Each structure stands twice: as C-alpha cells, then as structure tokens.
GROMACS .gro file of C-alpha atoms in nm:
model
  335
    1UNK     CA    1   0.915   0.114  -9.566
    2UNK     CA    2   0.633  -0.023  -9.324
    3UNK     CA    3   0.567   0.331  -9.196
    4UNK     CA    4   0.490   0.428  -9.495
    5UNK     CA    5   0.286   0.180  -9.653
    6UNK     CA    6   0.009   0.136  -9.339
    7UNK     CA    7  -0.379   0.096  -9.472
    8UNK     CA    8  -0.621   0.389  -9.417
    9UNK     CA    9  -0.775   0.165  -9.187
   10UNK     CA   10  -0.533   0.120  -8.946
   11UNK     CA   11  -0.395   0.442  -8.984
   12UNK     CA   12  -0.655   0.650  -8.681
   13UNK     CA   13  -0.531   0.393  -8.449
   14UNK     CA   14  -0.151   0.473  -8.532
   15UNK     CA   15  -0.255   0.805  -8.524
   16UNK     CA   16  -0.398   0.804  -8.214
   17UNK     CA   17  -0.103   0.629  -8.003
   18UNK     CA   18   0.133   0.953  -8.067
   19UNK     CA   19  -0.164   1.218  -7.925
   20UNK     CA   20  -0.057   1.205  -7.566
   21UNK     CA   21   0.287   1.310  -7.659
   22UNK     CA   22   0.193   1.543  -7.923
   23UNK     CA   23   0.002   1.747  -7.666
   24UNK     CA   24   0.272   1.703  -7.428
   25UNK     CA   25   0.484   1.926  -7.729
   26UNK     CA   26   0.229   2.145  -7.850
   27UNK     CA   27   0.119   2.239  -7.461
   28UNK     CA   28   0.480   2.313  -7.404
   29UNK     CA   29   0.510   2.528  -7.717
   30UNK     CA   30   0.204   2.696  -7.648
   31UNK     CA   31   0.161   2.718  -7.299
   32UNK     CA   32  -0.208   2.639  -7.333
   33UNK     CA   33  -0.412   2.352  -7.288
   34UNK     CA   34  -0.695   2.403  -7.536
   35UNK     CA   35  -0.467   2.547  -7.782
   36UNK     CA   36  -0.206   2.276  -7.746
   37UNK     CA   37  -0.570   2.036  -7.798
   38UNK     CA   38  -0.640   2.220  -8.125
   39UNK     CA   39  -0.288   2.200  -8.233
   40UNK     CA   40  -0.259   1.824  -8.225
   41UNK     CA   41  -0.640   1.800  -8.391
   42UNK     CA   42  -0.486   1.995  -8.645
   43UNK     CA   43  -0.182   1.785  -8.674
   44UNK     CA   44  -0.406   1.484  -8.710
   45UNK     CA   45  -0.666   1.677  -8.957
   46UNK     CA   46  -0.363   1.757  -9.214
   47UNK     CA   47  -0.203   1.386  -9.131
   48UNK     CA   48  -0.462   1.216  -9.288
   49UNK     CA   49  -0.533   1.470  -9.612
   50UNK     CA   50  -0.170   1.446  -9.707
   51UNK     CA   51  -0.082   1.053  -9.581
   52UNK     CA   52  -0.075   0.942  -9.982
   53UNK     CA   53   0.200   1.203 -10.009
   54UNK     CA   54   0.403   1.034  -9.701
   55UNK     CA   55   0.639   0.813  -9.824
   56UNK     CA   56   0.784   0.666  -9.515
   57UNK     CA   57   1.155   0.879  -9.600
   58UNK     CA   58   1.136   0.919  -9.189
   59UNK     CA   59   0.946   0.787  -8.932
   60UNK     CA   60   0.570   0.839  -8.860
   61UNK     CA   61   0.666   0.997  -8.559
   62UNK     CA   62   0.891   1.248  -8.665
   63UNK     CA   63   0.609   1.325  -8.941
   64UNK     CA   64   0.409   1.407  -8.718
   65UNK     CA   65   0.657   1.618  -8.504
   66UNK     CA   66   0.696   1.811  -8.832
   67UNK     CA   67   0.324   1.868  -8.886
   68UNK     CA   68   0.263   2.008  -8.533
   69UNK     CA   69   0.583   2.225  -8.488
   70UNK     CA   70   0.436   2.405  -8.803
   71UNK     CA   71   0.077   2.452  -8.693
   72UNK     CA   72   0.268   2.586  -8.310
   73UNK     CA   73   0.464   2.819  -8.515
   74UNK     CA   74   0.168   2.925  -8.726
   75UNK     CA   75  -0.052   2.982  -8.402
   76UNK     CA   76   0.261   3.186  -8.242
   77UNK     CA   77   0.319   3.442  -8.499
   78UNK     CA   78   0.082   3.631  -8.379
   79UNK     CA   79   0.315   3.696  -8.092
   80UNK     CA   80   0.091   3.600  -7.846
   81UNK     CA   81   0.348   3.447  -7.520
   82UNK     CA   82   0.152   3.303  -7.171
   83UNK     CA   83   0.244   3.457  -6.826
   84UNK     CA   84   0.192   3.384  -6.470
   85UNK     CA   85   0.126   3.667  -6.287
   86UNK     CA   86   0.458   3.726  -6.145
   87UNK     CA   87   0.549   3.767  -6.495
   88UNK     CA   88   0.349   4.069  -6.541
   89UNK     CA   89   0.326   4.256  -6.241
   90UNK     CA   90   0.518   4.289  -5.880
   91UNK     CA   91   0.385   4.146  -5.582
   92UNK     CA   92   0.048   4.345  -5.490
   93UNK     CA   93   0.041   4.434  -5.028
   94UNK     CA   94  -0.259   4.297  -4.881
   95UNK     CA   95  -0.354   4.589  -4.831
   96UNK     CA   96  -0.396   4.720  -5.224
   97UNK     CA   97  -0.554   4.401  -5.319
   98UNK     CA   98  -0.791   4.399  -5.611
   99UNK     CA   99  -0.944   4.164  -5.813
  100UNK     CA  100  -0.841   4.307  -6.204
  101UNK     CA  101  -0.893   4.007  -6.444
  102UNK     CA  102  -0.696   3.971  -6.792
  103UNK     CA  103  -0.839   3.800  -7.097
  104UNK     CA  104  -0.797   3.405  -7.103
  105UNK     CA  105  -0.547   3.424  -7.374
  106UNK     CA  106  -0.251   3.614  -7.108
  107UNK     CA  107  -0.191   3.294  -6.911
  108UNK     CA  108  -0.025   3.020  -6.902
  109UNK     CA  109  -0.310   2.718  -6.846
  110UNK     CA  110  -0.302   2.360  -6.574
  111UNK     CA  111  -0.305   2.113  -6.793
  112UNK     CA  112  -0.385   1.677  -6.659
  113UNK     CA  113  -0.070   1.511  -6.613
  114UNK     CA  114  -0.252   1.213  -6.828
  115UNK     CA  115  -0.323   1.466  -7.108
  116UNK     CA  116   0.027   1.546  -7.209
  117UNK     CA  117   0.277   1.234  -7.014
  118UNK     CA  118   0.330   0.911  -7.176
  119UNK     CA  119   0.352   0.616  -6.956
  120UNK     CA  120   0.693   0.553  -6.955
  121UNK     CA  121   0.894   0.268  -6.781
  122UNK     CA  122   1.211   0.481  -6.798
  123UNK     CA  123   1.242   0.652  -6.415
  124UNK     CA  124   1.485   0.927  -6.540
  125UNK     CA  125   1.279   0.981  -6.879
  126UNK     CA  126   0.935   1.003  -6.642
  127UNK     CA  127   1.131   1.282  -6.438
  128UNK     CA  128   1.236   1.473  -6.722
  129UNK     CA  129   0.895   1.455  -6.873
  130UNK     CA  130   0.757   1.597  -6.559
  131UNK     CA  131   1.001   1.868  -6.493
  132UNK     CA  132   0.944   2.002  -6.862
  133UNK     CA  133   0.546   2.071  -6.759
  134UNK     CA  134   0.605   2.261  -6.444
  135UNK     CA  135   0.444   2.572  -6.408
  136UNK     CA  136   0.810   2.792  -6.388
  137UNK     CA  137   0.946   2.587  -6.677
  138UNK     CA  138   0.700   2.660  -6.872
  139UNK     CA  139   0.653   3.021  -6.809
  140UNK     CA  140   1.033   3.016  -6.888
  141UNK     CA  141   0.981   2.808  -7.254
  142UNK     CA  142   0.741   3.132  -7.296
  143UNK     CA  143   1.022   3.383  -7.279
  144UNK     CA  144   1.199   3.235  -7.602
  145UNK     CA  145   1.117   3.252  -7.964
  146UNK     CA  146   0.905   3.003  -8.118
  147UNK     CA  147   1.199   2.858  -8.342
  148UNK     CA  148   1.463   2.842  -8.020
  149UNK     CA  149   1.137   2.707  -7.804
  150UNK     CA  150   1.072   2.416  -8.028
  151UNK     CA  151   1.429   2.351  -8.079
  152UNK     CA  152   1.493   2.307  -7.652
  153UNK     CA  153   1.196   2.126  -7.659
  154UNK     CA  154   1.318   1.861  -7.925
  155UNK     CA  155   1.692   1.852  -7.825
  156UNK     CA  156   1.608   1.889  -7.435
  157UNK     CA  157   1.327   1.752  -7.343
  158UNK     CA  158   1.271   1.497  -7.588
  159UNK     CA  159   1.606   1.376  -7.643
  160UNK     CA  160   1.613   1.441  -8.031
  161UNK     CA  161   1.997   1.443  -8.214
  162UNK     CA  162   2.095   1.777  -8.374
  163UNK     CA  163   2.062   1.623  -8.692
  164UNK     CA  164   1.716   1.513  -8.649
  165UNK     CA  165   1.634   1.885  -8.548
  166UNK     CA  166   1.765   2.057  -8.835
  167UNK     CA  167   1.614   1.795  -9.043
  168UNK     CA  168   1.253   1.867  -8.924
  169UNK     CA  169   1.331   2.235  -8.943
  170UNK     CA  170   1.495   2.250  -9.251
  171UNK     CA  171   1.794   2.407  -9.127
  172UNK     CA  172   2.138   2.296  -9.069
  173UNK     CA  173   2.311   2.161  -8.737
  174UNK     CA  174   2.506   2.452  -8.690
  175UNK     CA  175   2.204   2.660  -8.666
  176UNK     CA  176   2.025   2.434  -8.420
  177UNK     CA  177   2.321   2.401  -8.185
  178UNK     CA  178   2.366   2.801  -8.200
  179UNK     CA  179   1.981   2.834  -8.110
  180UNK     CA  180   1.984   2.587  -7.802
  181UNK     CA  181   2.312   2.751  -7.666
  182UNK     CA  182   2.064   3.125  -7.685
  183UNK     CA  183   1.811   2.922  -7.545
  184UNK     CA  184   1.988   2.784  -7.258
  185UNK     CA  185   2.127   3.123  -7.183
  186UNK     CA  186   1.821   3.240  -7.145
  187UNK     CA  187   1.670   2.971  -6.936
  188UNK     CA  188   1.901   3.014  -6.671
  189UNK     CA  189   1.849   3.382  -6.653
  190UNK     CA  190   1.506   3.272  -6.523
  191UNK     CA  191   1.592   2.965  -6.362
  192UNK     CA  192   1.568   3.185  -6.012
  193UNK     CA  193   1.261   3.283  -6.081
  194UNK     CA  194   1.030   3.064  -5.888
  195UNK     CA  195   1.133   2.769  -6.019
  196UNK     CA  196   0.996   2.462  -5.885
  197UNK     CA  197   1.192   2.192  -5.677
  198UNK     CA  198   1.224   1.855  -5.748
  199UNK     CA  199   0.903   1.641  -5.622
  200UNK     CA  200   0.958   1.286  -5.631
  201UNK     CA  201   0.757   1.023  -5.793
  202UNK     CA  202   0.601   0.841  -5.642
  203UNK     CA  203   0.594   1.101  -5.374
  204UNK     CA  204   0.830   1.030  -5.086
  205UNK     CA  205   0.685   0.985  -4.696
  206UNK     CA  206   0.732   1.383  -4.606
  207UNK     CA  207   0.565   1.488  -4.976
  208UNK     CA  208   0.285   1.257  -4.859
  209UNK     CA  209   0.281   1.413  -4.524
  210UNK     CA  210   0.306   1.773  -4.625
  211UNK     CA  211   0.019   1.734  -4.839
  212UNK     CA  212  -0.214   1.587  -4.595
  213UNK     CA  213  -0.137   1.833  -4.336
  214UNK     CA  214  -0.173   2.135  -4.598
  215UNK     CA  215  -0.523   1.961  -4.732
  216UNK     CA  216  -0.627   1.911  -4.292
  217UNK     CA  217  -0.563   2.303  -4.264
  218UNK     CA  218  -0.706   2.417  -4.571
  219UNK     CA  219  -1.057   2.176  -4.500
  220UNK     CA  220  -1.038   2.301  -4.181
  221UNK     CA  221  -0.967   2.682  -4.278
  222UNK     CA  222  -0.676   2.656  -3.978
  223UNK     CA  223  -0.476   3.010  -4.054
  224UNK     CA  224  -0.173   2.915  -3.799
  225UNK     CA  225  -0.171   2.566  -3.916
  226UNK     CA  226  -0.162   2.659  -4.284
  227UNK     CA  227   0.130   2.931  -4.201
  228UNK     CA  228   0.353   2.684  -4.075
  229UNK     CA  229   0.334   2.467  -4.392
  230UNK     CA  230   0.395   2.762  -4.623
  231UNK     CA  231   0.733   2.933  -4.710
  232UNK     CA  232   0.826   3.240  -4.577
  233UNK     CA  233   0.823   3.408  -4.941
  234UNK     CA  234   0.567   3.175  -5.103
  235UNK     CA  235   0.340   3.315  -5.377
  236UNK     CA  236  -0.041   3.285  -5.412
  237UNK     CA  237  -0.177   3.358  -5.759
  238UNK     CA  238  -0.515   3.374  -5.902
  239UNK     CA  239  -0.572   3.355  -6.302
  240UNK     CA  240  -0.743   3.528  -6.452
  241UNK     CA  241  -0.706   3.813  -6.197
  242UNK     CA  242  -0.339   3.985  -6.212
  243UNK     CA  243  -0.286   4.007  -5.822
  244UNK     CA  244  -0.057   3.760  -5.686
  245UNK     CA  245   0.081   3.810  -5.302
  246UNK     CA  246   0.371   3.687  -5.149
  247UNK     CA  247   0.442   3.565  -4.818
  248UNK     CA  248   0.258   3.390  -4.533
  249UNK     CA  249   0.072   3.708  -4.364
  250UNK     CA  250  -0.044   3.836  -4.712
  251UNK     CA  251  -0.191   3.479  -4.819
  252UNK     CA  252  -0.342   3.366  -4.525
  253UNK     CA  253  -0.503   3.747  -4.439
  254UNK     CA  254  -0.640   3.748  -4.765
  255UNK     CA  255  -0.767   3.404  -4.738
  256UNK     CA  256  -0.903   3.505  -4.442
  257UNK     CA  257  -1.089   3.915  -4.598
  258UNK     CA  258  -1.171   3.887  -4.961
  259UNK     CA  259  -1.099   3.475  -5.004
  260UNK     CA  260  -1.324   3.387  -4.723
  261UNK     CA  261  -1.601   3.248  -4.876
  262UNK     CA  262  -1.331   2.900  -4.957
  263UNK     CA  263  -1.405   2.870  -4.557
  264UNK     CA  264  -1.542   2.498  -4.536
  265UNK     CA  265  -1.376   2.380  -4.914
  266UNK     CA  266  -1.347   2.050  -4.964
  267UNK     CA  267  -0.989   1.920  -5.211
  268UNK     CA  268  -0.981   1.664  -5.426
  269UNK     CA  269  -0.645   1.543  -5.576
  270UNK     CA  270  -0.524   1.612  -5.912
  271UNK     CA  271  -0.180   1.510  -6.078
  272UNK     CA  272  -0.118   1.856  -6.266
  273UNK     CA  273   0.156   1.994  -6.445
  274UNK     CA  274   0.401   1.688  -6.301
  275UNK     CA  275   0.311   1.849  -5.957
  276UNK     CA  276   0.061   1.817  -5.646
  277UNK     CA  277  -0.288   1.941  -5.699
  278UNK     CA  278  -0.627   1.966  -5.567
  279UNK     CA  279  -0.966   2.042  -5.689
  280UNK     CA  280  -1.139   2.250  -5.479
  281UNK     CA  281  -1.504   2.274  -5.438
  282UNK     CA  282  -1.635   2.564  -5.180
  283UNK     CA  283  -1.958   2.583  -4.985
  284UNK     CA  284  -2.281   2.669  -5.181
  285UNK     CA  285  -2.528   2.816  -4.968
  286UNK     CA  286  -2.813   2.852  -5.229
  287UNK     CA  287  -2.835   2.480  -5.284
  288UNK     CA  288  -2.617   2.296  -5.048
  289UNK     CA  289  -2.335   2.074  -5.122
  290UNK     CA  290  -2.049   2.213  -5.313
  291UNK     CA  291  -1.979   2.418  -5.610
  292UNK     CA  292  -1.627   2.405  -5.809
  293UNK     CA  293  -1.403   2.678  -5.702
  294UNK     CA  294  -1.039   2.635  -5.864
  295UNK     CA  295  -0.805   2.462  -5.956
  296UNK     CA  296  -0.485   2.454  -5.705
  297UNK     CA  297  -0.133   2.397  -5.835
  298UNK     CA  298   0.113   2.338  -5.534
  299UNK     CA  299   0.529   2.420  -5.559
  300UNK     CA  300   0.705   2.209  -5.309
  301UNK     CA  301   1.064   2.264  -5.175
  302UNK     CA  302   1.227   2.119  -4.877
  303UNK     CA  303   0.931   2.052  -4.658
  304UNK     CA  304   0.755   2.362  -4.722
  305UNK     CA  305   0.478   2.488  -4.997
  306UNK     CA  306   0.630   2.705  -5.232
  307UNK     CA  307   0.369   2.848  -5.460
  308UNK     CA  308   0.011   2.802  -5.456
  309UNK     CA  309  -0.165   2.891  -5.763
  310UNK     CA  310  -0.558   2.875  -5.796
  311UNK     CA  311  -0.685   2.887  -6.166
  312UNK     CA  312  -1.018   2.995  -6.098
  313UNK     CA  313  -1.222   2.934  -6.443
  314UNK     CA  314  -1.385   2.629  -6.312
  315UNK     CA  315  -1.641   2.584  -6.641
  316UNK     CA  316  -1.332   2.537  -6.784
  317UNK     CA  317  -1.055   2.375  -6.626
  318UNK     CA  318  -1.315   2.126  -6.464
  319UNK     CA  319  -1.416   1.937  -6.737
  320UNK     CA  320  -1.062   1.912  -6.869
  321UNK     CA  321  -1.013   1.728  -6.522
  322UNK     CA  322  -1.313   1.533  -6.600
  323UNK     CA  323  -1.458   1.664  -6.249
  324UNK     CA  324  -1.810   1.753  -6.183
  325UNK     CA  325  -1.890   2.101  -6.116
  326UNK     CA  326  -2.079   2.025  -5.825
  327UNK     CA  327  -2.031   1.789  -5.504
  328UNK     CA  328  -2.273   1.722  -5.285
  329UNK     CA  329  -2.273   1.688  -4.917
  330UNK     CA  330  -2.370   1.351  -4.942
  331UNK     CA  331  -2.118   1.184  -5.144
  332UNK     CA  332  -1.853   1.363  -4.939
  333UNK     CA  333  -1.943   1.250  -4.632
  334UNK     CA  334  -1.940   0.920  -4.727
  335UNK     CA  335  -1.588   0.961  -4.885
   0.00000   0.00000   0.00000
C-alpha cells in the first residue's frame, strides 16, 4: 500500500501535514492547549520509532488517530477534567469579590484558531470544526469519560463511521453506538449551560458592528456604553482566579473597583476558540507603553455579548498567540 511504504525521508513532512488536526483532537480531549501540544509531539515521537512496524493495513491518518487517542487516554487517567469557573462555583455578588486563584491544571485553556482548524473549503465542515472548540462545548466534552469523549469526538465532530471507531478502539460497533447515545445524553443535559450561539464566518455586518462598538467602549473605559452591549445575565470570568460574576452591574462595577487598572487598554484581535477575541494590553506606568493583560474570549448571541472571559496568564497564553508582551505607545498610535 503507498501509505505504508513512504521513505524515512519524506515521512516528517507527511507527518507534519496531520499536526493541525491532531491538536484540534487532542485539545478537545484534553481541554488544554499545552497538553493537547505534548500529546501530538508524543504522537509524532512514537510515529516514527514504530513506522517499520506500520504496514499500511489502514490509513496514515487513522494511525495516527490511534496513536494520539492512546497517549489522551494515558494523560486522562489520572482523572484530571478542565472547568470554567461556572463549573466550579456559583456566581460570586460584587460585593464578596475576591481574587482566589486555582492551579493551572483546573481550567480549561484559549487555544489559536490556526493551532487546532484545518483550512477547509467545506462551509458546513468549517462550522462544525468551529463549534466543536467553543469554550461551553468544550467544558461539556470535559464532563464525559475519556472513552465516550473520544468516541463523540470521532463519530461527531470528525465525521468517522462506527466501524472505523470501534476499529481504532478495539471494540465492537455495538459498543461505540451505546457510548455516543450516553454521550449525547449527557451533552444535552449541559447544552443550557452557557452555551455559545452560532457566530458566523466570516462574521456578518452586526457581528462586525458589535465588536467594534464593544472594542470603542472598552478603549475608551465607557461603563454605560459597555452595559448596553452586554446581556442582561452575561458572565465575566477570570482564570486562574475562581470568581466569575454575572450580569451587567456586577461586571462593569467591578471593572470599574478592583479591575480598574484595564482603564486606558488597548485590544488587539484574536480568532480563538472559533470565536471573537482580543488581546489586551493595559497601561504600564513604570515604563510607558503597554504591558499584556489577558486574553479575552467573547460569547455572542443575538446582538448582545454573552460571556466575556479574560485568561489572565499572559507569559503564557501570549506567546501561544505569537504576541509580544509589551506594546508601546508608539506603534499604537501609529496603528
């Protein structure tokens, strides 16, 4: 078979044109962006020790598929399931605000849009691939067990038969169709829970407009403009602290008490997660310019922002952006 027989030499480059994909999987299984990196190097790593023992019975790609669900289930046995804070806690008043961080490994990471999409010329396929990153999705694919996780993933997501499941599970059809009917179940148990709505792509006129308006308000710390772009009930979160608040006088008076030093920010966009994003730089008074801040994720739904989550560890999220961790004035202006 031609997959099977390829020389060493061209085998990196083969290699290399499933690892966009791969991380697309292994961040889904995961829910982490540098695990869901390792994974795939992994994948790769044992890929080339045991190629000789490949003998082309399937395709390359489903090889591979096989490798990587194995190292994801290896790296979830130890149990370990990412959460946004809404998955943890209830909604924290104003008023009882505190800052309480959790260890990295508790939440569910941003990841680049580039990172984990393939460029697809398949609308419906682009969508799909999208919808399956979202931040709610996601935290949902968390709530299953590894096996019924990978198995939505493959049979969902990425359009794989039920025989080509049980194949690279070694288990039998029956068994795969009973674990995708659990997982569904419990999927739409959660679907209420702050799921994301449907963003277009490209994003349509009022997407474009919301966003330009929301970034206007934010730059311009405007409190009553920002209040009439959010949703009555929208949620602010801030990994790796546990608070998260919810609703428009709650965001905006904490934006304007203990967030107040993102007064003067400037946003740069980011696709993330299949959704709108910005990376936002704040004011540095010690040396002028700017200084990386967070991340911001943005939940959209019928004109209105939805969710507004700020990952906040900028040494690392910005360099998986490939953003610099400083601005200065300068530059900005001239932008």
């Amino acid at each position: 078979m031609g997959e099977g027989t390829a020389t060493v030499e061209d085998l990196d480059v083969r290699l290399e044109k499933h690892r966009v994909e791969l991380t697309g999987y292994c961040y889904r299984m995961l829910g982490s962006s540098f695990e869901a990196e390792d994974a795939v190097q992994d994948t790769m790593v044992r890929a080339w020790r045991s190629y000789e023992k490949f003998e082309g019975r399937s395709s390359l790609r489903s090889w591979l598929y096989r490798i990587a669900t194995n190292v994801c289930l290896d790296m979830l046995n130890a149990g370990n399931k990412r959460a946004r804070p809404m998955d943890l806690t209830e909604a924290t008043p104003l008023e009882r605000a505190a800052l309480s961080p959790r260890p990295d490994h508790t939440w569910l990471e941003p990841m680049p849009d580039a990172r984990v999409l393939p460029t697809t010329g398949d609308p419906a396929e682009a969508a799909v691939a999208k919808e399956s990153v979202r931040l709610a999705f996601m935290a949902a694919l968390q709530q299953l067990p590894p096996k019924q996780r990978a198995v939505l993933i493959l049979r969902e997501v990425l359009a794989w038969k039920a025989s080509e499941v049980a194949e690279l599970l070694d288990t039998s059809v029956a068994s795969v169709n009973s674990a995708l009917q659990r997982a569904r179940a419990t999927l739409s148990e959660k679907s209420g829970e702050g799921s994301d709505a449907a963003v277009s792509d490209p994003l349509d006129e009022e997407q474009k407009k919301l966003l330009e308006r929301y970034v206007a308000a934010f730059e311009g710390y405007d409190m009553a403009a920002l209040t009439t772009l959010l949703h009555e009930d929208a949620v602010m979160t801030m990994p790796p602290f546990d608070l998260w608040l919810r609703g428009t006088s709650d965001i905006t008076g904490f934006m304007t008490t203990l967030g107040a030093a993102c007064a003067g920010s400037r946003l740069v966009p980011v696709a993330v997660n299949g959704l709108p994003g910005f990376a936002q730089y704040k004011p540095d008074p010690e040396k002028g310019g700017f200084t990386a801040w967070a991340v911001q994720v943005l939940e959209t739904s019928a004109g209105r922002i939805t969710g507004f989550h700020c990952f906040l560890d900028t040494r690392r999220w910005f360099p998986l952006f490939g953003l610099p961790l400083e601005l200065d004035r300068e530059a900005d202006e001239v932008e």
